[in-house]
mmCIF file of N, CA, C and O in Angstrom:
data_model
loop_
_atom_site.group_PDB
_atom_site.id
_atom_site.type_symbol
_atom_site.label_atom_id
_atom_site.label_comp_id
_atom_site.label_asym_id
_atom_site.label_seq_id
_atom_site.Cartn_x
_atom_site.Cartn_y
_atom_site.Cartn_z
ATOM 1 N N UNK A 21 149.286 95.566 46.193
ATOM 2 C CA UNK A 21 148.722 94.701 47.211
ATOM 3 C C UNK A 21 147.414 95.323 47.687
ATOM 4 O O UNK A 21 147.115 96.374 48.254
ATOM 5 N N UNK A 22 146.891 94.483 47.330
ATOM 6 C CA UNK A 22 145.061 94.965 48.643
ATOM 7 C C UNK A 22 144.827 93.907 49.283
ATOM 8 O O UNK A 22 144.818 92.697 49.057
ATOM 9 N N UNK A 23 144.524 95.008 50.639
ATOM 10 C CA UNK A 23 144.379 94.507 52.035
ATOM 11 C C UNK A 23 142.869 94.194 52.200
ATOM 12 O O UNK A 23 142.248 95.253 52.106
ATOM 13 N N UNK A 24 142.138 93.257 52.388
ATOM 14 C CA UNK A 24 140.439 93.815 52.850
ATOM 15 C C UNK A 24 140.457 93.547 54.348
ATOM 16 O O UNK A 24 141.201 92.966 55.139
ATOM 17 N N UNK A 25 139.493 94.115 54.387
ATOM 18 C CA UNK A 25 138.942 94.125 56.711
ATOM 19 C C UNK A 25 137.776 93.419 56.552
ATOM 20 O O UNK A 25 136.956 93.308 55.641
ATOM 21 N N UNK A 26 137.923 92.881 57.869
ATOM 22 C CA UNK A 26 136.639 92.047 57.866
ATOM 23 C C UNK A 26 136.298 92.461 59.419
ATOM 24 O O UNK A 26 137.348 92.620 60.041
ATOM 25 N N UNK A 27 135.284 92.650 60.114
ATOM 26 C CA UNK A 27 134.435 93.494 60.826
ATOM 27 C C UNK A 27 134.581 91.717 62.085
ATOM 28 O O UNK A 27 134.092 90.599 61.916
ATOM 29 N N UNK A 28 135.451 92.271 63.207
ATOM 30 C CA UNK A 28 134.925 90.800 63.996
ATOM 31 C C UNK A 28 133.923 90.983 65.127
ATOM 32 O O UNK A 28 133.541 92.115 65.424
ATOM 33 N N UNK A 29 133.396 89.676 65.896
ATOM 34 C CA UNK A 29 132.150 89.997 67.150
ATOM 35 C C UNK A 29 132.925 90.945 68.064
ATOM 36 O O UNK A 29 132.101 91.210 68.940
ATOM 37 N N UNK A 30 133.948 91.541 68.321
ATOM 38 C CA UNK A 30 134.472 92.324 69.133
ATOM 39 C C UNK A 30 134.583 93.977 68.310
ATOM 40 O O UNK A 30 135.111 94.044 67.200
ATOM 41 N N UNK A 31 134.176 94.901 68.815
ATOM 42 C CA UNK A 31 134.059 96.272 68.086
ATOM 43 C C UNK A 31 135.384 96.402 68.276
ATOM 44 O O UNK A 31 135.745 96.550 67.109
ATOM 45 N N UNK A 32 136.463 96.457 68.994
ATOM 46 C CA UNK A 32 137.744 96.760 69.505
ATOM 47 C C UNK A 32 138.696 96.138 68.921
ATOM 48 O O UNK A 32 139.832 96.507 69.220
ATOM 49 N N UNK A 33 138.539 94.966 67.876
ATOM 50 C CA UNK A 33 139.231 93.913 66.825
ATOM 51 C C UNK A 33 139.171 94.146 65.263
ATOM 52 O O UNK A 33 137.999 94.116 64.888
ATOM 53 N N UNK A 34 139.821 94.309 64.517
ATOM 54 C CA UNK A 34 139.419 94.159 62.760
ATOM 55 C C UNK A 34 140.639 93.014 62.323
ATOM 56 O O UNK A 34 141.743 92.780 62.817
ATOM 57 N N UNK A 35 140.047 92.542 61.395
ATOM 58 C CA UNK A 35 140.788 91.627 60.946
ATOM 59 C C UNK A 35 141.237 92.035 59.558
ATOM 60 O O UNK A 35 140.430 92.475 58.739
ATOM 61 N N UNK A 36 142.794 91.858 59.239
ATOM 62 C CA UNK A 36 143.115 92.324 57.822
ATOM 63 C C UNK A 36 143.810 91.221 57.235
ATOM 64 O O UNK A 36 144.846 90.610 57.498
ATOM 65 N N UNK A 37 142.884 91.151 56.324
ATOM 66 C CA UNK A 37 143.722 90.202 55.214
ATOM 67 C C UNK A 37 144.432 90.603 54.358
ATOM 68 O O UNK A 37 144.043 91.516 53.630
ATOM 69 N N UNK A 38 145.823 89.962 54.184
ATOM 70 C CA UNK A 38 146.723 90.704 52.792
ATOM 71 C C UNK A 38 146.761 89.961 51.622
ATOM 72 O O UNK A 38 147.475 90.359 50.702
ATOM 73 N N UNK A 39 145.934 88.677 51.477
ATOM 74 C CA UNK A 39 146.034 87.371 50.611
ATOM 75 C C UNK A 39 147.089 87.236 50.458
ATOM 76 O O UNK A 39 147.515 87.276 49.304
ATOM 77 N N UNK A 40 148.165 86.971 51.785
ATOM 78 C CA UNK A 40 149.167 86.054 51.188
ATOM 79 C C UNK A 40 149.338 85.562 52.565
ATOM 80 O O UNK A 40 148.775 85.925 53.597
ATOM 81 N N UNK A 41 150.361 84.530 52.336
ATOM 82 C CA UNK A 41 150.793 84.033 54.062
ATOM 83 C C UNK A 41 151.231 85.162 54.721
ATOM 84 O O UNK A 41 151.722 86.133 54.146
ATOM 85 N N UNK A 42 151.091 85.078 55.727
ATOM 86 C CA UNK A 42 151.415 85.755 56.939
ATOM 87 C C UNK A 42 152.268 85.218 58.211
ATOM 88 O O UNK A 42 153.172 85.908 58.684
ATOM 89 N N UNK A 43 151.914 83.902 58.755
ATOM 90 C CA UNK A 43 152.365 83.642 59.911
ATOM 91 C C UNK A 43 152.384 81.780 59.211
ATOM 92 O O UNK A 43 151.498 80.938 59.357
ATOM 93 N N UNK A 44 153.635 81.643 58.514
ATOM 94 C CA UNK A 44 153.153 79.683 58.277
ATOM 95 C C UNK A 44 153.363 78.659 59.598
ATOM 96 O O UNK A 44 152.906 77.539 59.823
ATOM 97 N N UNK A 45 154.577 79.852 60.650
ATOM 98 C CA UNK A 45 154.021 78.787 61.995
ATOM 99 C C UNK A 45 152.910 78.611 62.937
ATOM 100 O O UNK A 45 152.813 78.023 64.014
ATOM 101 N N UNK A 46 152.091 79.304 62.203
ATOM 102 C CA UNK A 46 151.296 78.712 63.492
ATOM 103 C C UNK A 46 150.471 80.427 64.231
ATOM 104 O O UNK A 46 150.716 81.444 63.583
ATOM 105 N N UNK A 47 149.900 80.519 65.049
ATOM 106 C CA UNK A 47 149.073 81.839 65.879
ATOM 107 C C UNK A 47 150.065 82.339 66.708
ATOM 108 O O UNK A 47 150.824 81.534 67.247
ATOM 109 N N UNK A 48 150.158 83.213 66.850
ATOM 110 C CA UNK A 48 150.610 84.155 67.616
ATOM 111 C C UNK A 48 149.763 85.275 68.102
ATOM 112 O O UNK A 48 148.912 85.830 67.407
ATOM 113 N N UNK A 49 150.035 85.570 69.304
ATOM 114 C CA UNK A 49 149.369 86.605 69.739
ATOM 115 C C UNK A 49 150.214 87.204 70.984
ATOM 116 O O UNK A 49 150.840 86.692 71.912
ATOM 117 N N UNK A 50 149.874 88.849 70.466
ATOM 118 C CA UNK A 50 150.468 89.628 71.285
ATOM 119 C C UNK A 50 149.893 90.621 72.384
ATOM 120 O O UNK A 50 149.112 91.425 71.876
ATOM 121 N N UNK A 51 150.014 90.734 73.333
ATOM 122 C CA UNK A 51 149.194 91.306 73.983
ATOM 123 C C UNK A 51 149.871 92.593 74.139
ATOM 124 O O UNK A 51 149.073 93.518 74.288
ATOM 125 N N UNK A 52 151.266 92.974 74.152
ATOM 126 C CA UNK A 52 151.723 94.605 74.398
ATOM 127 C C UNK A 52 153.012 94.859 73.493
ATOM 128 O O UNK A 52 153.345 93.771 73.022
ATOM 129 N N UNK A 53 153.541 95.492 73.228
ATOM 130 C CA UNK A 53 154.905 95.784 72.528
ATOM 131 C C UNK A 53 155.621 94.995 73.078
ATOM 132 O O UNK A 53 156.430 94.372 72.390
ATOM 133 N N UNK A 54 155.552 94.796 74.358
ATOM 134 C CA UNK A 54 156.853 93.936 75.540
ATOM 135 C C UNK A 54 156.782 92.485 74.611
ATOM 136 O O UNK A 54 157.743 91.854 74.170
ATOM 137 N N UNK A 55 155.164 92.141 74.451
ATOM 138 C CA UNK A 55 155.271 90.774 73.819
ATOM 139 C C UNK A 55 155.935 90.798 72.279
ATOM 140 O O UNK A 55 156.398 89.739 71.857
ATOM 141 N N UNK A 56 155.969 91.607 71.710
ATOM 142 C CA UNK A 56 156.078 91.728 70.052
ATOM 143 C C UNK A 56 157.598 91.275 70.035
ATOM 144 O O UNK A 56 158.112 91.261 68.916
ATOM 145 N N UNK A 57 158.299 90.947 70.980
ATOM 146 C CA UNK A 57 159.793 90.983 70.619
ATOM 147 C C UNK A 57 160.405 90.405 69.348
ATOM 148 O O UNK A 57 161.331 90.831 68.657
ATOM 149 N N UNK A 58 159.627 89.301 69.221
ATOM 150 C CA UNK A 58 159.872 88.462 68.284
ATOM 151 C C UNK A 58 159.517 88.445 66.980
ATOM 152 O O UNK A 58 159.937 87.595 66.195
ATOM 153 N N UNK A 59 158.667 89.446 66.645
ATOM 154 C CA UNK A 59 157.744 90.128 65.848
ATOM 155 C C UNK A 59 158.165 91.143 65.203
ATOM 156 O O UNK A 59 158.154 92.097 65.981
ATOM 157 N N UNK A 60 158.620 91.523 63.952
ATOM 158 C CA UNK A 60 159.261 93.113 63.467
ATOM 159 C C UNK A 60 157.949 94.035 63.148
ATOM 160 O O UNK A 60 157.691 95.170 63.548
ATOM 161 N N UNK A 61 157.116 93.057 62.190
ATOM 162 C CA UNK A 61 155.372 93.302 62.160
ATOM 163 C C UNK A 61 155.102 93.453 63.328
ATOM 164 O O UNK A 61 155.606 94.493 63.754
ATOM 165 N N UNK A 62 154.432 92.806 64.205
ATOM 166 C CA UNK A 62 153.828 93.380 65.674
ATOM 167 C C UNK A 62 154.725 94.690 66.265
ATOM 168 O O UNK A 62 154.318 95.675 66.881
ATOM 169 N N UNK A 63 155.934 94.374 65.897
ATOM 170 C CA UNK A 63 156.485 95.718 66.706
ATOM 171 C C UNK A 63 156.438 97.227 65.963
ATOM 172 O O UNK A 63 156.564 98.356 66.438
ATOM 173 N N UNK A 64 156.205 96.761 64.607
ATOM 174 C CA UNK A 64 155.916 98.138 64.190
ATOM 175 C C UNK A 64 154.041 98.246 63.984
ATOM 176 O O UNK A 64 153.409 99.280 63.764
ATOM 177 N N UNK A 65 153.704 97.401 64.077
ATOM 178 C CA UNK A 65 151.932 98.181 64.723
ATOM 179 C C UNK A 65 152.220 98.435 65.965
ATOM 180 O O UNK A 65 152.113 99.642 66.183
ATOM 181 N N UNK A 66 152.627 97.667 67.127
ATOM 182 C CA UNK A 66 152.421 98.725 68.147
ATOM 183 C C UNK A 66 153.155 99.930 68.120
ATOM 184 O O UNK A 66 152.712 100.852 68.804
ATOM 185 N N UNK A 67 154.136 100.101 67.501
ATOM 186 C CA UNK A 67 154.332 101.706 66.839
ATOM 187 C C UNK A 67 153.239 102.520 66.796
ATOM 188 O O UNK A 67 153.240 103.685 67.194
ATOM 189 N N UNK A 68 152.015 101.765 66.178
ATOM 190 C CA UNK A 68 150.786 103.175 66.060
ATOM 191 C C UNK A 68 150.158 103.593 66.989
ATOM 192 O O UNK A 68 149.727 102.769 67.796
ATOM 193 N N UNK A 69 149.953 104.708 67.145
ATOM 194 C CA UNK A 69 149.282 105.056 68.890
ATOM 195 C C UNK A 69 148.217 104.190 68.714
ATOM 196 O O UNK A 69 148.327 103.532 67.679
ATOM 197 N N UNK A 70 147.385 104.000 69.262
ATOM 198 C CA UNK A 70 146.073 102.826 69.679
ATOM 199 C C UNK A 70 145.869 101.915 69.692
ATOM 200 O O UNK A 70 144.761 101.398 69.837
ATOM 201 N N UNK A 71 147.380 101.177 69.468
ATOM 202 C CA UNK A 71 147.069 99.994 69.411
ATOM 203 C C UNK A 71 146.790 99.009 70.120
ATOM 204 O O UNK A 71 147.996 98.796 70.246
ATOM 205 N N UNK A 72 146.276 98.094 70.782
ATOM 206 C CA UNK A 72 146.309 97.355 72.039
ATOM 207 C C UNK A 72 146.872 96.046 72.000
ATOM 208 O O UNK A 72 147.406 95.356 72.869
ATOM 209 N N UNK A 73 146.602 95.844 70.656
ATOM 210 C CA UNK A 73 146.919 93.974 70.725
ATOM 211 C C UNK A 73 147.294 93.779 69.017
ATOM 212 O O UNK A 73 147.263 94.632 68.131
ATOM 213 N N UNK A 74 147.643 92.369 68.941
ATOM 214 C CA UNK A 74 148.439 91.917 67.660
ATOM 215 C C UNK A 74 147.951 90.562 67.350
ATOM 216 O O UNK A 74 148.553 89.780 68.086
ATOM 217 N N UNK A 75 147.057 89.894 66.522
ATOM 218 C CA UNK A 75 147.066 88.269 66.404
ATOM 219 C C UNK A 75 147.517 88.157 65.150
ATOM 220 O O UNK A 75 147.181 88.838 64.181
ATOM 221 N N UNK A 76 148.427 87.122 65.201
ATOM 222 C CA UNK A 76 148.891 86.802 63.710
ATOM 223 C C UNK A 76 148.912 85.556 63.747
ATOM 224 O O UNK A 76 149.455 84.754 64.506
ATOM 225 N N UNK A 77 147.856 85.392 62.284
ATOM 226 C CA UNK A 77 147.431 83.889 61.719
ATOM 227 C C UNK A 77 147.950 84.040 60.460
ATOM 228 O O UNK A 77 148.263 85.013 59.773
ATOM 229 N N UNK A 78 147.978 82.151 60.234
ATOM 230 C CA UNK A 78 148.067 81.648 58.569
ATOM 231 C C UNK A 78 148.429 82.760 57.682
ATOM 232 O O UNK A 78 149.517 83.116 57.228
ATOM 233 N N UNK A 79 147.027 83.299 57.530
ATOM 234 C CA UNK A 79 146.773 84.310 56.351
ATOM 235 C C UNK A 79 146.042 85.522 56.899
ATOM 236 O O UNK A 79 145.081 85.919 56.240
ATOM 237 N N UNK A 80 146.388 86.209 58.091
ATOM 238 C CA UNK A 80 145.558 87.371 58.439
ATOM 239 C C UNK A 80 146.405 88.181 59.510
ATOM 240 O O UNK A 80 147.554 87.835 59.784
ATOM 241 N N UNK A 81 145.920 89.042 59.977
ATOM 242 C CA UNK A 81 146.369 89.842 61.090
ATOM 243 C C UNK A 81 144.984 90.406 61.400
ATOM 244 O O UNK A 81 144.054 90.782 60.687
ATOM 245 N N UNK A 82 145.238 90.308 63.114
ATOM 246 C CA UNK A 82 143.782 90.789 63.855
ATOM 247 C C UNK A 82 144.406 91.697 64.251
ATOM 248 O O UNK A 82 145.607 91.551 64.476
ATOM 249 N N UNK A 83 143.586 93.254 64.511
ATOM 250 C CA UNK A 83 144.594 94.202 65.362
ATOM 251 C C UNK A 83 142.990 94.554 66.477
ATOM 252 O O UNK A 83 141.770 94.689 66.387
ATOM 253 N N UNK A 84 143.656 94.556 67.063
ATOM 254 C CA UNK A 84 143.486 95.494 68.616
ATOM 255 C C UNK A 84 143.402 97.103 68.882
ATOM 256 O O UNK A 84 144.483 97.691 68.878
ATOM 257 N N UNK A 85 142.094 97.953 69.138
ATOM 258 C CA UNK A 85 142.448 98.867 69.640
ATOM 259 C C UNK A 85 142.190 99.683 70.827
ATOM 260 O O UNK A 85 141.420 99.091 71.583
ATOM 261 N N UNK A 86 142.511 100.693 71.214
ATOM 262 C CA UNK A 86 142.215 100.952 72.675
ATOM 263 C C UNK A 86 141.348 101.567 72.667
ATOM 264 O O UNK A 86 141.136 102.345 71.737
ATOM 265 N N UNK A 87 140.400 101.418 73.870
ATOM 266 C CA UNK A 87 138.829 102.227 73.727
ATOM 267 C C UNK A 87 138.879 103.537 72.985
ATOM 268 O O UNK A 87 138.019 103.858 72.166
ATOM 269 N N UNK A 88 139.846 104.232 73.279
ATOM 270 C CA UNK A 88 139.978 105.421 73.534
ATOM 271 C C UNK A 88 140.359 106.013 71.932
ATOM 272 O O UNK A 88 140.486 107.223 71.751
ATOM 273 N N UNK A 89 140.525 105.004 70.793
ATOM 274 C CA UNK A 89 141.117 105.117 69.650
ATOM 275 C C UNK A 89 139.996 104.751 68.776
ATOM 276 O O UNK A 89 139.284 103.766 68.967
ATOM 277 N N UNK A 90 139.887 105.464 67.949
ATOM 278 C CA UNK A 90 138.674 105.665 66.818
ATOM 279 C C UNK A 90 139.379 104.690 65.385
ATOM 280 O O UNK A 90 140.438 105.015 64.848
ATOM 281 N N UNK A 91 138.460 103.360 64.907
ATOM 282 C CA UNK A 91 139.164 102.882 63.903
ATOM 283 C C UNK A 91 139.078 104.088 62.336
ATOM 284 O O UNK A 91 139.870 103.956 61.404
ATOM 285 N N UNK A 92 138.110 105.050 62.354
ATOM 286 C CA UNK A 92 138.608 106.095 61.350
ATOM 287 C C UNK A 92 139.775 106.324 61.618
ATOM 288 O O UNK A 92 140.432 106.093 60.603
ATOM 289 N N UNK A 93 140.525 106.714 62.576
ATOM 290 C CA UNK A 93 141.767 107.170 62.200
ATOM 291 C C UNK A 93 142.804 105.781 62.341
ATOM 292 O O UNK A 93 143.612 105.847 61.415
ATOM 293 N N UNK A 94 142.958 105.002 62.876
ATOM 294 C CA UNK A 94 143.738 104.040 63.054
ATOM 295 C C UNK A 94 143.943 103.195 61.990
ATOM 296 O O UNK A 94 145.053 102.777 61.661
ATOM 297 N N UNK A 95 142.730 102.884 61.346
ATOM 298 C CA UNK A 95 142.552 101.677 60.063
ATOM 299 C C UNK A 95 143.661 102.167 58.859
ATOM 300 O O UNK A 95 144.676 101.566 58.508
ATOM 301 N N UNK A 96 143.265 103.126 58.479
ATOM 302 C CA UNK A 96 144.555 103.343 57.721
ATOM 303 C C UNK A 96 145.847 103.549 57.609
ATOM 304 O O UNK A 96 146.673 103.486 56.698
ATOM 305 N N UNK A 97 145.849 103.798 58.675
ATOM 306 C CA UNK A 97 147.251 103.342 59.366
ATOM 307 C C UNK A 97 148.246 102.019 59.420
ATOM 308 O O UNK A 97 149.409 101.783 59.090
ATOM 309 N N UNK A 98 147.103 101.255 60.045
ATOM 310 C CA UNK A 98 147.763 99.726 60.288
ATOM 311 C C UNK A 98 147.432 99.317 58.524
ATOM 312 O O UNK A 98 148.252 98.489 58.129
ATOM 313 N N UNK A 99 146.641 99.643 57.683
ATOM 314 C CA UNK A 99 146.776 99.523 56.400
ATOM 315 C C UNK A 99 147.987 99.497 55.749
ATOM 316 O O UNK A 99 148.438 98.504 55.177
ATOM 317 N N UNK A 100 148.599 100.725 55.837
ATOM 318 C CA UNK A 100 149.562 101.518 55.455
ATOM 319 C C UNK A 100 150.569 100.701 55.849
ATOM 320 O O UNK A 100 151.243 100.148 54.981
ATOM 321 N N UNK A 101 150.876 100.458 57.405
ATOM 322 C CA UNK A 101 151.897 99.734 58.094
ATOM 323 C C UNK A 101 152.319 98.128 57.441
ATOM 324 O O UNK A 101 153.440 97.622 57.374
ATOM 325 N N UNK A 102 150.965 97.549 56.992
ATOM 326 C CA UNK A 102 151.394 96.295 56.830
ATOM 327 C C UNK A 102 151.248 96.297 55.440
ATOM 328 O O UNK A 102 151.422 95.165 54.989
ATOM 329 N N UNK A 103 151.048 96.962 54.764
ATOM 330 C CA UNK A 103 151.386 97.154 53.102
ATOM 331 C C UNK A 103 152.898 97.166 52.819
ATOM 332 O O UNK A 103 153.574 96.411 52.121
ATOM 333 N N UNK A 104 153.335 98.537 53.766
ATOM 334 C CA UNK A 104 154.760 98.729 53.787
ATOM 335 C C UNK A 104 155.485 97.458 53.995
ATOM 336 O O UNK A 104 156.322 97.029 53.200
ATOM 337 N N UNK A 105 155.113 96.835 55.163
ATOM 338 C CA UNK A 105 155.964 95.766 55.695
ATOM 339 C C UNK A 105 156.146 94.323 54.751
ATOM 340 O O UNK A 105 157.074 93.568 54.459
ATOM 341 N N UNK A 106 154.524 94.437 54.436
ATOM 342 C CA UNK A 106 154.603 93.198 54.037
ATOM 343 C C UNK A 106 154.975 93.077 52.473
ATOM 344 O O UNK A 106 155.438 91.969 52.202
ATOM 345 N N UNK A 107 154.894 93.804 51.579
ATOM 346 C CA UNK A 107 155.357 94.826 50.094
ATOM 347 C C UNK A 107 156.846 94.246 49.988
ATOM 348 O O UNK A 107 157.252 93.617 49.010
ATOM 349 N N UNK A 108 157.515 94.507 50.991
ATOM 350 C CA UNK A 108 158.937 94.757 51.155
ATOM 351 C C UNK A 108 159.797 93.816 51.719
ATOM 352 O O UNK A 108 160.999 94.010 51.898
ATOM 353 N N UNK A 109 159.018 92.507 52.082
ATOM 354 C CA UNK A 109 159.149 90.908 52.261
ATOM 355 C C UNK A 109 160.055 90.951 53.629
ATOM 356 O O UNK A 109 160.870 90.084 53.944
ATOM 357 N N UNK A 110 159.768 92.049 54.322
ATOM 358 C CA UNK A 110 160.681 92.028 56.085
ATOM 359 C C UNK A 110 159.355 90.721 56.686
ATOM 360 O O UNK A 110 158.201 90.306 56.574
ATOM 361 N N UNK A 111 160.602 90.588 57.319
ATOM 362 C CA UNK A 111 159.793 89.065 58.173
ATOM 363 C C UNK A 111 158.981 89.689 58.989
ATOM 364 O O UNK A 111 158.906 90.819 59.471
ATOM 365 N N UNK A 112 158.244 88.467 59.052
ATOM 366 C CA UNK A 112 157.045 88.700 59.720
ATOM 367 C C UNK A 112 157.757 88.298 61.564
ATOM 368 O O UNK A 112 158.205 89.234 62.225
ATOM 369 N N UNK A 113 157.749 86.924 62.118
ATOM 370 C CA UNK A 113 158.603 86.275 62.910
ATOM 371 C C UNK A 113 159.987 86.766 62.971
ATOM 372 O O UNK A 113 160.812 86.201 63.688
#
């Protein structure tokens, strides 16, 4: 599986595509772990320290990070995270 990033108008946002579906109901968005309940994906990115936020579309995932978190170290991470997850056909919802 390859993931690409796409760079959004917010420095604090990246968007990762996995070319495949992701979310077929519809947007979701998470604003803290509290929100991810419903989410096994959102709940294991906010697993990664920096994370701030979660959007899950169609065919993408936006992640969120906290000022304070450098995407050098984070990006490969949430890489890693949703390779694993999504590789291994655990629900998304």
């Amino acid at each position: 599986m390859f993931i690409q990033t796409q760079a959004t108008p917010n420095p604090t946002t990246v968007k990762f595509l996995p070319g495949q579906e992701v979310s077929p109901s519809g947007l979701h968005d998470f604003k803290s772990a509290d929100d991810a309940g419903n989410s096994p994906l959102a709940q294991r990115l906010f697993g990664l320290q920096g994370v701030s936020g979660v959007f899950l579309g169609p065919d993408f995932v936006s992640v969120s990070k906290a000022d304070d978190t450098d995407w050098e170290m984070l990006k490969p991470m949430v890489l890693a995270a949703l390779m694993e997850h999504l590789s291994t056909g655990q629900p998304v919802l």
